[in-house]
Tab-separated table of C-alpha atoms and ligand atoms in Angstrom:
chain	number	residue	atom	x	y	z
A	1	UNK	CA	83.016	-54.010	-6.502
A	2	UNK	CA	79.722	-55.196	-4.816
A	3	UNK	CA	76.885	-55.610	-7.821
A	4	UNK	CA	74.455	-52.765	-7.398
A	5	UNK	CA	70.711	-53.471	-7.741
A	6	UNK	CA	67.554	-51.329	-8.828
A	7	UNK	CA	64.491	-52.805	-7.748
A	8	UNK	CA	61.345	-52.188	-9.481
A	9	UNK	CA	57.936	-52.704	-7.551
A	10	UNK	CA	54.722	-51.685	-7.796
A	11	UNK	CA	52.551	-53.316	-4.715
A	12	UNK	CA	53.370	-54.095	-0.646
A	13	UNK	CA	56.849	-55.343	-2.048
A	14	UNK	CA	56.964	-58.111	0.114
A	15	UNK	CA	59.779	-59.343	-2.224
A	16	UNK	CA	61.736	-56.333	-1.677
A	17	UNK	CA	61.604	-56.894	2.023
A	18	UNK	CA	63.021	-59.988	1.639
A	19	UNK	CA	65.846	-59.021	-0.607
A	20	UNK	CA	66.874	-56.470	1.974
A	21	UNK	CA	66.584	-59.171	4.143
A	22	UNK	CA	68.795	-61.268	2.389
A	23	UNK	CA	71.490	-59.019	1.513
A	24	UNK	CA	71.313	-58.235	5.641
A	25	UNK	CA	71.879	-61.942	6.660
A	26	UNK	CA	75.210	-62.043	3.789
A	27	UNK	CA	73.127	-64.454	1.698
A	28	UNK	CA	72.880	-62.185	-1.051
A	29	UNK	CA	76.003	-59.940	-1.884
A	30	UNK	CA	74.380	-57.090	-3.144
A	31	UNK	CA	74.205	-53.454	-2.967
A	32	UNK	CA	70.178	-52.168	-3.352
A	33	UNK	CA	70.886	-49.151	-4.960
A	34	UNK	CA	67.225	-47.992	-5.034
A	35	UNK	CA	63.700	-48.576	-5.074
A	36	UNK	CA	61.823	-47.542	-8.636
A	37	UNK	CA	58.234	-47.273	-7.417
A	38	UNK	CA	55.696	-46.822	-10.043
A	39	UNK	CA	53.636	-44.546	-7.983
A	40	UNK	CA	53.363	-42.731	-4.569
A	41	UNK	CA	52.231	-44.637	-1.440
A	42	UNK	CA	52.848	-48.315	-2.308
A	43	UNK	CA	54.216	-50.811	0.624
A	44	UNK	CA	57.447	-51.147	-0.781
A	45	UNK	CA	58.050	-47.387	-0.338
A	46	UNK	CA	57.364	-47.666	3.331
A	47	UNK	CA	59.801	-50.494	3.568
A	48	UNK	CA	62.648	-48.834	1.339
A	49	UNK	CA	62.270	-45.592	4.105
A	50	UNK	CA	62.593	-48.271	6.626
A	51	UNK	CA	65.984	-49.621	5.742
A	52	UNK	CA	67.339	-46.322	4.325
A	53	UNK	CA	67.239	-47.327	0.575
A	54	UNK	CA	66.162	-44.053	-2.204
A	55	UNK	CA	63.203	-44.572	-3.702
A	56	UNK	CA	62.540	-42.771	-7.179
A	57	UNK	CA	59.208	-42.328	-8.625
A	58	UNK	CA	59.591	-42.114	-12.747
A	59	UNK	CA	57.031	-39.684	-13.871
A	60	UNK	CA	56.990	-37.964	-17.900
A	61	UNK	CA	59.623	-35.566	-16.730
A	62	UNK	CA	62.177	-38.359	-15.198
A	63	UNK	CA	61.614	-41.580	-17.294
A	64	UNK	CA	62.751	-44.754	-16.097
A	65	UNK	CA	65.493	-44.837	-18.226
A	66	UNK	CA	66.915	-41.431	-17.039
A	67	UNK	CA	66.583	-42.976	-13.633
A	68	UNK	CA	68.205	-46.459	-14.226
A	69	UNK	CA	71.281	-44.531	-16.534
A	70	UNK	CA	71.869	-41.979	-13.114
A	71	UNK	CA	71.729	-44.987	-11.135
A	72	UNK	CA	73.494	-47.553	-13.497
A	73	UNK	CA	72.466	-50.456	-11.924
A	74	UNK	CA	74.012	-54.200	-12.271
A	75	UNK	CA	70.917	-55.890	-12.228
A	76	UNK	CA	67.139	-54.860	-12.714
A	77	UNK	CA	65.345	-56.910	-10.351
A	78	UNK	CA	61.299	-56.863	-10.832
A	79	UNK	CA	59.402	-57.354	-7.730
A	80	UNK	CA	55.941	-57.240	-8.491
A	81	UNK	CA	56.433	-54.338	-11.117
A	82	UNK	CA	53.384	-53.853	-13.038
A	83	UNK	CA	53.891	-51.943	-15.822
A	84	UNK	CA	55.930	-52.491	-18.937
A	85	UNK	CA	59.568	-51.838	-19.738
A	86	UNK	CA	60.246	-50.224	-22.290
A	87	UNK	CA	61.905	-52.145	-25.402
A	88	UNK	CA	65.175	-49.417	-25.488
A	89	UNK	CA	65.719	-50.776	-22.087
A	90	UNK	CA	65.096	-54.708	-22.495
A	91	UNK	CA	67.717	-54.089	-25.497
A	92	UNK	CA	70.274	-51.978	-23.059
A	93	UNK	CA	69.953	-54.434	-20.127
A	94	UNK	CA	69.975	-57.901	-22.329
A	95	UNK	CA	70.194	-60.982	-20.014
A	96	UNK	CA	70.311	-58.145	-16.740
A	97	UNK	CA	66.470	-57.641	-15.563
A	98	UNK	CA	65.370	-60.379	-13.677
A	99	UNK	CA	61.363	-61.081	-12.938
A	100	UNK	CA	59.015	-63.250	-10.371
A	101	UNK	CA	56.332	-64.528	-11.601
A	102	UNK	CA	54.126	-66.753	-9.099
A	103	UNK	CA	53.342	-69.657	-11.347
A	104	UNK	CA	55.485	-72.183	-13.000
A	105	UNK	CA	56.030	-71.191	-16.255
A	106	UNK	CA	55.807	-71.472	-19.136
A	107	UNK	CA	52.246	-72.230	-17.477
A	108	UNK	CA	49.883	-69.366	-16.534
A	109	UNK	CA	51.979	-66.162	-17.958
A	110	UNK	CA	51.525	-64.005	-20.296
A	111	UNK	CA	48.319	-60.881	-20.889
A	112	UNK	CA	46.272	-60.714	-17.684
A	113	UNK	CA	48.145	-63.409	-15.738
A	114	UNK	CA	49.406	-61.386	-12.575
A	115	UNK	CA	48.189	-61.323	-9.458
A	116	UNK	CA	44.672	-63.003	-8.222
A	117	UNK	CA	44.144	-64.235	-12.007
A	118	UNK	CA	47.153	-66.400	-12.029
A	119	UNK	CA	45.847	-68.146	-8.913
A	120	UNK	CA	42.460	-68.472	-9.702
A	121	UNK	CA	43.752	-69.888	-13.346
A	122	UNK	CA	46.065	-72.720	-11.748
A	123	UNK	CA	42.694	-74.053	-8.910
A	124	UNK	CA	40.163	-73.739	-11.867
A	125	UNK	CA	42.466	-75.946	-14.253
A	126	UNK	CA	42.771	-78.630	-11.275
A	127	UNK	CA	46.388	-78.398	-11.189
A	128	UNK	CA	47.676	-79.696	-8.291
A	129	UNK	CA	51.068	-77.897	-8.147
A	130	UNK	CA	52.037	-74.572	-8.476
A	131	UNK	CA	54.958	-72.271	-8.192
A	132	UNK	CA	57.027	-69.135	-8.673
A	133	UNK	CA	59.610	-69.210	-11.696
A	134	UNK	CA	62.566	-66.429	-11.770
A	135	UNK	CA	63.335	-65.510	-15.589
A	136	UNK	CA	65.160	-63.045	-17.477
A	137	UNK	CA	62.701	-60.697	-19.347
A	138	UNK	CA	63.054	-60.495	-22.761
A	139	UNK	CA	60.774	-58.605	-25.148
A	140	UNK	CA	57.873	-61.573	-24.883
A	141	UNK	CA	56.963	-60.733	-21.296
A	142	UNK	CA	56.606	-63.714	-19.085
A	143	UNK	CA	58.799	-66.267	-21.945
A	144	UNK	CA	62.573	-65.489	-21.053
A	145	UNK	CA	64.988	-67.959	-19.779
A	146	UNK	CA	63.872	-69.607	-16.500
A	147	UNK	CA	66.868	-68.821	-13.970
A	148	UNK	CA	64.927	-71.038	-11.527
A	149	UNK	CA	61.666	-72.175	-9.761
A	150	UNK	CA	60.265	-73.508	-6.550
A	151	UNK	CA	56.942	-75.448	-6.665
A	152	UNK	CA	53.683	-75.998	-3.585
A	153	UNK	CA	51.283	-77.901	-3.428
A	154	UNK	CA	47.665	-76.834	-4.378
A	155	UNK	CA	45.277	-78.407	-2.103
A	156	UNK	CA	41.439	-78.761	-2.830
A	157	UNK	CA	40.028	-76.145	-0.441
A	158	UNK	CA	42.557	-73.631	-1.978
A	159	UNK	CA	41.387	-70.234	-2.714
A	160	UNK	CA	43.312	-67.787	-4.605
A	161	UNK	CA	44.165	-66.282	-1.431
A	162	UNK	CA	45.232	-69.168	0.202
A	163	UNK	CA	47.256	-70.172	-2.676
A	164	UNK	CA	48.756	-67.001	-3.161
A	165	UNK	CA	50.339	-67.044	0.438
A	166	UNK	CA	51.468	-70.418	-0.228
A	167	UNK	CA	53.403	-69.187	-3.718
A	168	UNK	CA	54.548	-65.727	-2.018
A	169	UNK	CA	56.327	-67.418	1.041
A	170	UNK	CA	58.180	-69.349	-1.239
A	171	UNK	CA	58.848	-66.562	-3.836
A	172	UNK	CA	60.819	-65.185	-0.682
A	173	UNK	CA	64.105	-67.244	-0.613
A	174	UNK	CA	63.849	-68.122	-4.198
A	175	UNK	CA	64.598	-64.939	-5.324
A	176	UNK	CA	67.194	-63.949	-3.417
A	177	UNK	CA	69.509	-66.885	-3.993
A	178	UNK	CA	68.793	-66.895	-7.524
A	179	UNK	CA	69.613	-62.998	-7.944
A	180	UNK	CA	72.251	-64.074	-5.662
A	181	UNK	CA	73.721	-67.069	-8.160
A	182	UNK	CA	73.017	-64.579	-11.116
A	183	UNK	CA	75.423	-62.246	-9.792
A	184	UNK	CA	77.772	-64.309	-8.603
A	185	UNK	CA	77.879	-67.709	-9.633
A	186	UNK	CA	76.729	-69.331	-6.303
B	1	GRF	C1	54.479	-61.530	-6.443
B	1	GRF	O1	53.507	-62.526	-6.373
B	1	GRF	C2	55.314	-61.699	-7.685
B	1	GRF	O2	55.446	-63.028	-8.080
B	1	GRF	C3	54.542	-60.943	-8.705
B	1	GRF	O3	54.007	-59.829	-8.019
B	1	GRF	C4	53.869	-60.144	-6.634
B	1	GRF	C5	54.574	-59.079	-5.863
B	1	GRF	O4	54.337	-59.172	-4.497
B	1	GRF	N1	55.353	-60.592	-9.828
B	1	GRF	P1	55.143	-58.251	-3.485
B	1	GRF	O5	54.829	-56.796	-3.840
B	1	GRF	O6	56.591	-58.570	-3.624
B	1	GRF	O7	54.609	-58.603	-2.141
C-alpha cells in the first residue's frame, strides 16, 4: 500500500507545495492524506484546496490527536508547523514525524530559533554556511536524529531575507527525497 502522509503547517507552506509537487513528478511515492493547519487562512490551505488535498483545522473540540488517529497517517511530516506536539503523540509516532528546520543543526535550534531569528543568528555569528537539516522529532525539539541536510553559502551582503530564500529553495528538494528515502529506502 502507498505510505500515507499528514502534513502539518502553519505559514505559506511553501514546503507543502513542493511535496505535492514531488509526489506529482513520481519522485516521492506518497499518498498526502491531509493538510493539519494550525489555524484558518494560512498559504498552505490555499494550496491544499488547489490540489484537492483535506485540510483539518484541530481546535479544543477535535485535538490533533483525534485528527491524526481518524486519519492514521504513515508519516507526520512538519512543514513549518509552529506549535508543539504533544508528548502522547511524539511517544505514539516514535521515529515517524519528520521536521525542517532551516539551519544546520545541531547549530541554531532550539527556543526562539524559527523563522527570521534563525537567519539573523547564523549572519550575526559570521558563519559563512548555512543550511536546512531534516530530523526526526523527539521530545527535545530541534535534537532528533538528522535524516539529512543540504548546506548554501552565506555571502556578506546577506540579509535574513536574502538568506532565507537561499535556505528555503533548497529546503524544497531536500525534503522530499528524504521523506521519500524514509519511506522507502531510496
Ligand atoms: C521553513 O523555513 C522550514 O524550514 C521551517 O518553517 C519554514 C516553513 O516555510 N520549519 P513554508 O511554510 O514551507 O514556506
Amino acid at each position: 500500500m502507498t505510505p500515507r502522509l499528514a502534513v502539518l503547517a502553519s505559514g505559506s507552506g511553501s514546503n507543502f507545495q513542493a511535496i505535492l509537487d514531488a509526489r506529482r513528478d513520481g519522485r516521492l511515492e506518497a499518498v498526502v492524506a491531509v493538510l493539519v493547519a494550525s489555524k484558518p487562512g494560512i498559504g498552505a490551505i490555499v494550496r491544499a484546496e488547489a490540489a484537492g488535498i483535506p485540510v483539518e483545522i484541530p481546535d479544543q473540540a477535535d485535538s490533533l490527536a483525534a485528527v491524526l488517529k481518524r486519519v492514521a497517517p504513515d508519516r507526520i511530516i512538519l512543514a513549518g508547523w509552529l506549535r508543539r506536539i504533544p508528548s502522547e503523540l511524539v511517544e505514539a509516532y516514535a521515529g515517524r514525524i519528520l521536521n525542517i528546520h532551516p539551519a544546520l543543526l545541531p547549530k541554531y535550534g532550539g527556543a526562539g530559533m524559527y523563522g527570521r531569528h534563525v537567519h539573523e543568528a547564523v549572519i550575526l555569528a559570521g558563519e559563512t554556511i548555512s543550511g536546512c537539516t531534516v530530523h526526526e522529532v523527539t521530545e527535545a525539539y530541534d535534537e532528533g536524529p538528522i535524516l539529512g541536510q543540504a548546506t548554501v553559502p552565506v555571502h556578506p551582503d546577506d540579509t535574513p531575507e536574502t538568506l532565507a530564500a537561499r535556505v528555503l529553495a533548497e529546503e524544497h528538494s531536500l525534503y522530499p527525497s528524504i521523506i521519500q528515502r524514509h519511506l522507502h529506502g531510496r
